[in-house]
Amino acid sequence: MEFLLDPPYGAGPLRLGMAADEARAALEIVGPLRPSADGTLAVHLDSGLGVSVGFGAGPTLGRVNAIEVWRPHERDVVRFRDVDVFGLPALEVVAGIRRHVEVVANEDDDGFTARDLYLALWRPFAEDDDPAETEGYFFQSVLVARPGYDDTPAEAAARLAAGQEPGY
């Protein structure tokens, strides 16, 4: 399966702003839903590919505001434009995405974020010299959300004052 990331609109069949029932139907296209204790909507395929949705607060309450995709171990490919997000080493992914949009290193972890689209790449630690250390050599998850998803309260207020939708 090829799963396409389309920030700031969605990922695969999922769209930001979908109601919960729409998100459930879209996830079922990807694979069978697995029940969770916290009510999260998520799919985990045998390949290791996982997809989950998060719901907003405030004006976006009950609507999809984030889509997270986890790295498959085999077969499935997750792409942002021409970049294989999980099949290439993390630094090659960053370089590829930078051909399309500004990407900055996160301050508090070893991930990177393209805030203009809101595409966040995560790995638990950086190990860019050892391909055998897959958890640090490759990204392990990617998050697609609305721009402003991680705004501080001051940034959110400025966004609202400018007439833009909140990211949460």
PDB file of C-alpha atoms in Angstrom, residues 12 28 36 59 82 87 91 100 119 121 125 137 166:
ATOM      1  CA  GLY A  12      -4.489   8.913   2.866  1.00  0.00           C
ATOM      2  CA  GLU A  28     -11.741   1.288   7.679  1.00  0.00           C
ATOM      3  CA  SER A  36      -8.571   0.840  22.357  1.00  0.00           C
ATOM      4  CA  PRO A  59     -13.982  25.188  17.845  1.00  0.00           C
ATOM      5  CA  ASP A  82       8.328  12.516  -3.836  1.00  0.00           C
ATOM      6  CA  GLY A  87      12.098   4.210   3.677  1.00  0.00           C
ATOM      7  CA  LEU A  91      18.422  13.198   7.233  1.00  0.00           C
ATOM      8  CA  HIS A 100       9.305  21.783  -0.928  1.00  0.00           C
ATOM      9  CA  LEU A 119       4.166  17.982   9.115  1.00  0.00           C
ATOM     10  CA  LEU A 121       8.628  13.864  11.922  1.00  0.00           C
ATOM     11  CA  PHE A 125      16.876   9.465  19.267  1.00  0.00           C
ATOM     12  CA  TYR A 137      18.380   6.149  11.712  1.00  0.00           C
ATOM     13  CA  PRO A 166      -6.977  27.757  15.200  1.00  0.00           C
TER      14      PRO A 166
END
